[in-house]
Amino acid sequence: MYFKSPFEIITFLRLKLRCYVFGAAFTMLGLVMGCSPTRHLAENERLLWRIKLEGVEQNNKSAITPLYQQKPNRRVLGAPIYLNLYYLGKSFYSPERIQTDIEQETQQYNRRIQRAGSDSLKVDKLIEKKENKLARLQNKKENGNWLMRTVGEPPAIFDSLKLEQTEEQVRIYLESKGFFKNQVSSATETRRKKVYVTLNVQEDKPFVLSQHTYEVADTTILRLLRENEPASFIKVKQNYDLALLTQERSRIEGLLKNNGFYDFRQQFVTFEADTSYEAYTVRLKTQVENPNDSTLHKMYTINEVYFTSDAGTNRFGRTRDTVELNNVHFLAYEQRVKPKILARKVIIRPGQNYSATRTLNNQRIISNLDVFKYTTISYTKVDSLATEPNKGLLNAQINTALLPRFQETSEVGGTFTEQVPGPYTSIRFRIRNIFGGAEIFDVGVRAGVEGQLQRNTTTVGRRTEVGADMGVTFPQILVPFRTNDLLVRFNPRTRLSTGYTYVDRNEYTRTNLDFSFDYIWQRLNIHQFSFSPLDINVISTTRIDPTFQQYLDTLARSGNPLNESFRNAFVSSINFTSLYNTANYNQSNDAKLVRIFVETGGLLWNYVAEQFKDLNTYRFAKLNVDYRRYHALGNNMTFVYRANGGVAKPLGDSRALPYDKYFFAGGSSSVRAWLPRRLGPGSSALINRTTGEADYLFEQTGEILLELNSEFRFRMFRFGSTNVNGALFVDAGNIWLFNERNTNPNPELYIAQPGAKFDFNRFYKELAVGTGFGVRLDFTFAILRFDIATKAYDPSLPQGNRFILNKFRSDKIFGAKTQTTFNLGIGYPF
């Protein structure tokens, strides 16, 4: 074979290597899926292959399946891949060889320890290495090699005793749900050493609550229970449910602890269920017992409150300085944080009834200041000569200790975009309590380079970004008319910040100087609000590539005002954000996220820009709503779906939006089968006159956005301390414009296909659809994500030819014109 250049040789070798890799992968997959799962079983062993649950019509099947004491091996596309991987690892597993290694390592380390002689430090290190080495080998000998332990899954050998235990667990569960007369049996069938189990359940009728009464000797507690009975989990005419009784016991404990009953525990709450009156009915009695050492439960009030801001510090011969403010005693050797600031963060005051919820809220409020290492709130009972035996006094003690005043964090990493690696780095410096009022001062710099497909050519360029920012956060709402207790229970903050960003792309160079004034507050830790009455950006485009300028001029002549987005500009806005999020870091719990963003630009601050005649100004309005739902399915599986939509429109005399205010679609957190910012708008496209195909070379801006995403996440295996998770996903979405616009940069080369305008009669036909598979490496502190997505439905094609999933090519997953794309990212896409 003859090659004309080294480039052709490299291309040929890359293609050949790719063929070898795909060939090896498919060969391994074929071996794993094709192996018989029973050929390794002993003569008397049978493999549990399936458990079928029948007869469950009134209960939740998904709550019963976790009760199985033995489960079949997991299967993918009908094949027990994890079991076959276990057998694959077992094929080269030799306990005898591992035992030989153990003996050899023992002898080797004994000789090294003997040679170390009297050097105790060296001997200790050798002993530690020996123990670690032998522990790893022993684990390998007892539990199998890496493939068997980490990726593979040992065979589920059928055990009749565990099947009996499963039946018993199902009976107990049904009884807890009020089905006291249930019957559970099982039947097994063996075919080719595979056991098929059928669990037969006869639920019968559930027992229903016909009456609910209280038996409480303490009249104060009885009054509280009756006043709050509408919030009770127990309702007449509902099915008997043991889980609801457990919730009710916790509710009663919380209710009483929030009303002064400091010593109350849920063990004092019992339930008596009587089924003897009428068939399939339960008369339920809630009983609250009195403590053994008293006839009544004591109700406690707060006597004194002490706040120690340097707990754990001892200065012998000195006593702490005490400042009393708002009936709270602030103690410290040196009052580094102003007591008048801390007084606004203390919501526990003398004379209040003890409240567990108020205690937790106050602990959260103080912790959110981010100036203390920890916050603990404890109570001490005070001896009282009070004549009322059911009354008590508590002294509250709030203990904190200051965090280091100075903190530095740095980050170094890399990206891989458009097949171009790029480094990035950042460093941040924080000063806490800078003015003595628990303020936080932050300053940071960042720099990074990444690959980026150029807008007007088929080549990949580089995007360089350098930026710096600084800001100060005050632990209160700063307003001219009052600054004391506004929103104190909602962790109020005021942030003043400014920043500078320099972006250099092949097409242009821009700088952005911004300033913002933000009010931030939150409800608990799940609902945060942000209001920015002042958000100003001064944008300067210092360089525009002549070819790109020609592209903008071509659009301008056809009525497209995109060129206005690249003029020097003054952008001012007022915005509000509401973020409700109950998801944990790993997004593995049953949760939801709702983000609402509203912004209006240019209504109040444009008069400032009038002093600078060369600055373009904008008036616009923008709304974005993002809804996400996380369903935990058990067994390390989660189903997630998302709906993201928004509109942004110029107002008044403005013909265009600031470039960063447009919507974009495509990319690793959007519709992943399209390259970043290359999808849409609508069914419009640039058709190459030579090839007759659509080109995705240009970033596309939109004024209307609609995205729908769904993802099924599951655990594949564990590699050391890293969880390797998989995901199957389907993405749909697009952007549109309010008015049809020409986006043809070169009429001689392209034909502009219309369809960018949003139309209710056809927008649903213009939703691009992509699907794919992803792998996530969960390092606990960060999640590295790899997604391969392929186009399934392309709205830029003629109707009738838009479904293109059958054109999937596994050997082409890079570039601008490919069917399939590869995405790499940090964190989950949504």
GROMACS .gro file of C-alpha atoms in nm, residues 178-409:
model
  232
  178GLY     CA    1  -5.359  -0.407   5.710
  179PHE     CA    2  -5.398  -0.735   5.517
  180PHE     CA    3  -5.411  -0.953   5.829
  181LYS     CA    4  -5.569  -1.252   5.652
  182ASN     CA    5  -5.321  -1.276   5.366
  183GLN     CA    6  -5.174  -1.602   5.244
  184VAL     CA    7  -4.840  -1.642   5.067
  185SER     CA    8  -4.717  -1.958   4.897
  186SER     CA    9  -4.466  -2.046   4.630
  187ALA     CA   10  -4.415  -2.287   4.344
  188THR     CA   11  -4.092  -2.379   4.169
  189GLU     CA   12  -4.017  -2.522   3.828
  190THR     CA   13  -3.674  -2.640   3.712
  191ARG     CA   14  -3.575  -2.632   3.346
  192ARG     CA   15  -3.215  -2.699   3.239
  193LYS     CA   16  -3.085  -2.640   3.591
  194LYS     CA   17  -3.265  -2.303   3.605
  195VAL     CA   18  -3.524  -2.248   3.877
  196TYR     CA   19  -3.834  -2.044   3.799
  197VAL     CA   20  -4.011  -1.932   4.119
  198THR     CA   21  -4.368  -1.809   4.138
  199LEU     CA   22  -4.479  -1.628   4.453
  200ASN     CA   23  -4.856  -1.662   4.490
  201VAL     CA   24  -5.015  -1.397   4.710
  202GLN     CA   25  -5.375  -1.392   4.829
  203GLU     CA   26  -5.420  -1.046   4.975
  204ASP     CA   27  -5.781  -1.072   5.092
  205LYS     CA   28  -5.954  -0.753   5.212
  206PRO     CA   29  -5.763  -0.486   5.408
  207PHE     CA   30  -5.864  -0.388   5.761
  208VAL     CA   31  -5.999  -0.031   5.778
  209LEU     CA   32  -5.979   0.217   6.068
  210SER     CA   33  -6.333   0.266   6.196
  211GLN     CA   34  -6.245   0.473   6.504
  212HIS     CA   35  -5.952   0.670   6.644
  213THR     CA   36  -5.936   0.794   7.002
  214TYR     CA   37  -5.678   0.931   7.245
  215GLU     CA   38  -5.590   0.801   7.591
  216VAL     CA   39  -5.371   1.072   7.749
  217ALA     CA   40  -5.358   1.149   8.120
  218ASP     CA   41  -5.174   1.480   8.072
  219THR     CA   42  -5.443   1.732   7.981
  220THR     CA   43  -5.193   1.980   7.832
  221ILE     CA   44  -5.064   1.716   7.591
  222LEU     CA   45  -5.417   1.599   7.512
  223ARG     CA   46  -5.516   1.956   7.422
  224LEU     CA   47  -5.215   1.990   7.189
  225LEU     CA   48  -5.294   1.660   7.016
  226ARG     CA   49  -5.656   1.755   6.954
  227GLU     CA   50  -5.567   2.104   6.831
  228ASN     CA   51  -5.326   1.954   6.576
  229GLU     CA   52  -5.535   1.649   6.483
  230PRO     CA   53  -5.584   1.770   6.121
  231ALA     CA   54  -5.211   1.714   6.067
  232SER     CA   55  -5.229   1.356   6.196
  233PHE     CA   56  -5.127   1.069   5.968
  234ILE     CA   57  -5.411   0.862   6.112
  235LYS     CA   58  -5.746   0.909   5.938
  236VAL     CA   59  -6.071   0.722   5.993
  237LYS     CA   60  -6.180   0.504   5.696
  238GLN     CA   61  -5.824   0.458   5.573
  239ASN     CA   62  -5.646   0.122   5.559
  240TYR     CA   63  -5.452   0.019   5.866
  241ASP     CA   64  -5.084   0.088   5.791
  242LEU     CA   65  -4.799   0.029   6.036
  243ALA     CA   66  -4.576   0.274   5.848
  244LEU     CA   67  -4.827   0.552   5.912
  245LEU     CA   68  -4.827   0.470   6.283
  246THR     CA   69  -4.449   0.505   6.288
  247GLN     CA   70  -4.480   0.842   6.115
  248GLU     CA   71  -4.749   0.947   6.360
  249ARG     CA   72  -4.529   0.857   6.655
  250SER     CA   73  -4.250   1.078   6.514
  251ARG     CA   74  -4.500   1.359   6.444
  252ILE     CA   75  -4.626   1.357   6.802
  253GLU     CA   76  -4.271   1.365   6.937
  254GLY     CA   77  -4.188   1.661   6.712
  255LEU     CA   78  -4.510   1.842   6.804
  256LEU     CA   79  -4.444   1.816   7.176
  257LYS     CA   80  -4.073   1.897   7.149
  258ASN     CA   81  -4.167   2.216   6.964
  259ASN     CA   82  -4.405   2.315   7.243
  260GLY     CA   83  -4.172   2.300   7.541
  261PHE     CA   84  -4.159   1.927   7.622
  262TYR     CA   85  -3.780   1.899   7.622
  263ASP     CA   86  -3.766   1.548   7.774
  264PHE     CA   87  -4.036   1.390   7.561
  265ARG     CA   88  -3.947   1.081   7.356
  266GLN     CA   89  -4.153   0.888   7.104
  267GLN     CA   90  -4.121   0.578   7.325
  268PHE     CA   91  -4.395   0.734   7.537
  269VAL     CA   92  -4.636   0.694   7.243
  270THR     CA   93  -4.804   0.357   7.191
  271PHE     CA   94  -5.097   0.234   6.985
  272GLU     CA   95  -5.364  -0.017   7.071
  273ALA     CA   96  -5.545  -0.181   6.777
  274ASP     CA   97  -5.870  -0.370   6.843
  275THR     CA   98  -6.012  -0.588   6.562
  276SER     CA   99  -6.280  -0.766   6.768
  277TYR     CA  100  -6.575  -0.534   6.704
  278GLU     CA  101  -6.655  -0.577   6.336
  279ALA     CA  102  -6.502  -0.781   6.057
  280TYR     CA  103  -6.219  -0.613   5.867
  281THR     CA  104  -6.224  -0.306   6.094
  282VAL     CA  105  -5.978  -0.165   6.348
  283ARG     CA  106  -6.050   0.059   6.643
  284LEU     CA  107  -5.725   0.243   6.710
  285LYS     CA  108  -5.628   0.412   7.034
  286THR     CA  109  -5.328   0.647   7.063
  287GLN     CA  110  -5.182   0.635   7.412
  288VAL     CA  111  -4.929   0.878   7.566
  289GLU     CA  112  -4.778   0.746   7.885
  290ASN     CA  113  -4.647   0.959   8.167
  291PRO     CA  114  -4.280   0.934   8.278
  292ASN     CA  115  -4.200   0.689   8.555
  293ASP     CA  116  -4.060   0.951   8.791
  294SER     CA  117  -4.343   1.200   8.760
  295THR     CA  118  -4.715   1.220   8.707
  296LEU     CA  119  -4.677   1.479   8.431
  297HIS     CA  120  -4.440   1.570   8.148
  298LYS     CA  121  -4.257   1.895   8.222
  299MET     CA  122  -4.291   2.194   7.989
  300TYR     CA  123  -3.968   2.394   7.974
  301THR     CA  124  -3.910   2.762   7.900
  302ILE     CA  125  -3.583   2.938   7.817
  303ASN     CA  126  -3.424   3.109   8.116
  304GLU     CA  127  -3.092   3.251   7.983
  305VAL     CA  128  -2.909   3.237   7.649
  306TYR     CA  129  -2.529   3.232   7.629
  307PHE     CA  130  -2.334   3.263   7.301
  308THR     CA  131  -1.964   3.170   7.321
  309SER     CA  132  -1.788   3.254   6.994
  310ASP     CA  133  -1.446   3.108   7.086
  311ALA     CA  134  -1.543   2.779   7.250
  312GLY     CA  135  -1.252   2.542   7.302
  313THR     CA  136  -1.007   2.826   7.369
  314ASN     CA  137  -0.861   2.854   7.720
  315ARG     CA  138  -0.661   3.151   7.840
  316PHE     CA  139  -0.548   3.082   8.194
  317GLY     CA  140  -0.584   3.374   8.426
  318ARG     CA  141  -0.833   3.551   8.201
  319THR     CA  142  -1.209   3.552   8.194
  320ARG     CA  143  -1.420   3.602   7.888
  321ASP     CA  144  -1.563   3.943   7.816
  322THR     CA  145  -1.946   3.944   7.833
  323VAL     CA  146  -2.173   4.167   7.627
  324GLU     CA  147  -2.549   4.152   7.682
  325LEU     CA  148  -2.765   4.243   7.385
  326ASN     CA  149  -3.132   4.162   7.326
  327ASN     CA  150  -3.128   3.949   7.645
  328VAL     CA  151  -2.849   3.728   7.503
  329HIS     CA  152  -2.507   3.702   7.673
  330PHE     CA  153  -2.218   3.706   7.422
  331LEU     CA  154  -1.897   3.567   7.570
  332ALA     CA  155  -1.548   3.583   7.417
  333TYR     CA  156  -1.193   3.662   7.518
  334GLU     CA  157  -1.199   3.903   7.225
  335GLN     CA  158  -1.521   3.998   7.047
  336ARG     CA  159  -1.393   3.944   6.693
  337VAL     CA  160  -1.745   3.924   6.548
  338LYS     CA  161  -1.963   4.217   6.647
  339PRO     CA  162  -2.232   4.110   6.895
  340LYS     CA  163  -2.492   4.332   6.724
  341ILE     CA  164  -2.446   4.120   6.409
  342LEU     CA  165  -2.464   3.791   6.598
  343ALA     CA  166  -2.770   3.912   6.790
  344ARG     CA  167  -2.963   3.919   6.460
  345LYS     CA  168  -2.874   3.553   6.408
  346VAL     CA  169  -2.998   3.432   6.746
  347ILE     CA  170  -3.366   3.340   6.741
  348ILE     CA  171  -3.364   3.159   7.078
  349ARG     CA  172  -3.465   3.411   7.343
  350PRO     CA  173  -3.550   3.403   7.717
  351GLY     CA  174  -3.916   3.344   7.788
  352GLN     CA  175  -3.977   3.123   7.486
  353ASN     CA  176  -4.099   2.766   7.519
  354TYR     CA  177  -3.830   2.517   7.422
  355SER     CA  178  -3.854   2.420   7.053
  356ALA     CA  179  -3.645   2.154   6.877
  357THR     CA  180  -3.723   2.302   6.536
  358ARG     CA  181  -3.620   2.651   6.646
  359THR     CA  182  -3.297   2.504   6.782
  360LEU     CA  183  -3.212   2.334   6.452
  361ASN     CA  184  -3.303   2.647   6.255
  362ASN     CA  185  -3.080   2.863   6.474
  363GLN     CA  186  -2.794   2.618   6.433
  364ARG     CA  187  -2.839   2.633   6.055
  365ILE     CA  188  -2.856   3.015   6.052
  366ILE     CA  189  -2.527   3.048   6.241
  367SER     CA  190  -2.353   2.775   6.037
  368ASN     CA  191  -2.449   2.948   5.712
  369LEU     CA  192  -2.243   3.252   5.811
  370ASP     CA  193  -1.936   3.050   5.704
  371VAL     CA  194  -1.717   3.209   5.970
  372PHE     CA  195  -1.744   2.935   6.234
  373LYS     CA  196  -1.598   2.583   6.233
  374TYR     CA  197  -1.898   2.436   6.407
  375THR     CA  198  -2.213   2.535   6.588
  376THR     CA  199  -2.360   2.340   6.879
  377ILE     CA  200  -2.662   2.434   7.087
  378SER     CA  201  -2.712   2.257   7.417
  379TYR     CA  202  -2.944   2.306   7.712
  380THR     CA  203  -2.894   2.281   8.087
  381LYS     CA  204  -3.180   2.234   8.329
  382VAL     CA  205  -3.204   2.500   8.597
  383ASP     CA  206  -3.309   2.418   8.951
  384SER     CA  207  -3.625   2.612   9.023
  385LEU     CA  208  -3.831   2.669   9.332
  386ALA     CA  209  -4.139   2.703   9.117
  387THR     CA  210  -4.449   2.563   9.277
  388GLU     CA  211  -4.576   2.416   8.950
  389PRO     CA  212  -4.438   2.060   8.918
  390ASN     CA  213  -4.499   2.050   8.541
  391LYS     CA  214  -4.285   2.358   8.468
  392GLY     CA  215  -3.908   2.375   8.413
  393LEU     CA  216  -3.635   2.617   8.309
  394LEU     CA  217  -3.351   2.574   8.057
  395ASN     CA  218  -3.035   2.769   7.994
  396ALA     CA  219  -2.935   2.764   7.627
  397GLN     CA  220  -2.565   2.747   7.544
  398ILE     CA  221  -2.455   2.828   7.186
  399ASN     CA  222  -2.093   2.729   7.127
  400THR     CA  223  -1.894   2.820   6.818
  401ALA     CA  224  -1.531   2.860   6.712
  402LEU     CA  225  -1.398   3.077   6.433
  403LEU     CA  226  -1.271   2.931   6.108
  404PRO     CA  227  -0.928   3.044   5.983
  405ARG     CA  228  -0.959   3.398   5.857
  406PHE     CA  229  -0.770   3.332   5.535
  407GLN     CA  230  -0.845   3.049   5.293
  408GLU     CA  231  -0.697   2.967   4.953
  409THR     CA  232  -0.830   2.714   4.705
   0.00000   0.00000   0.00000
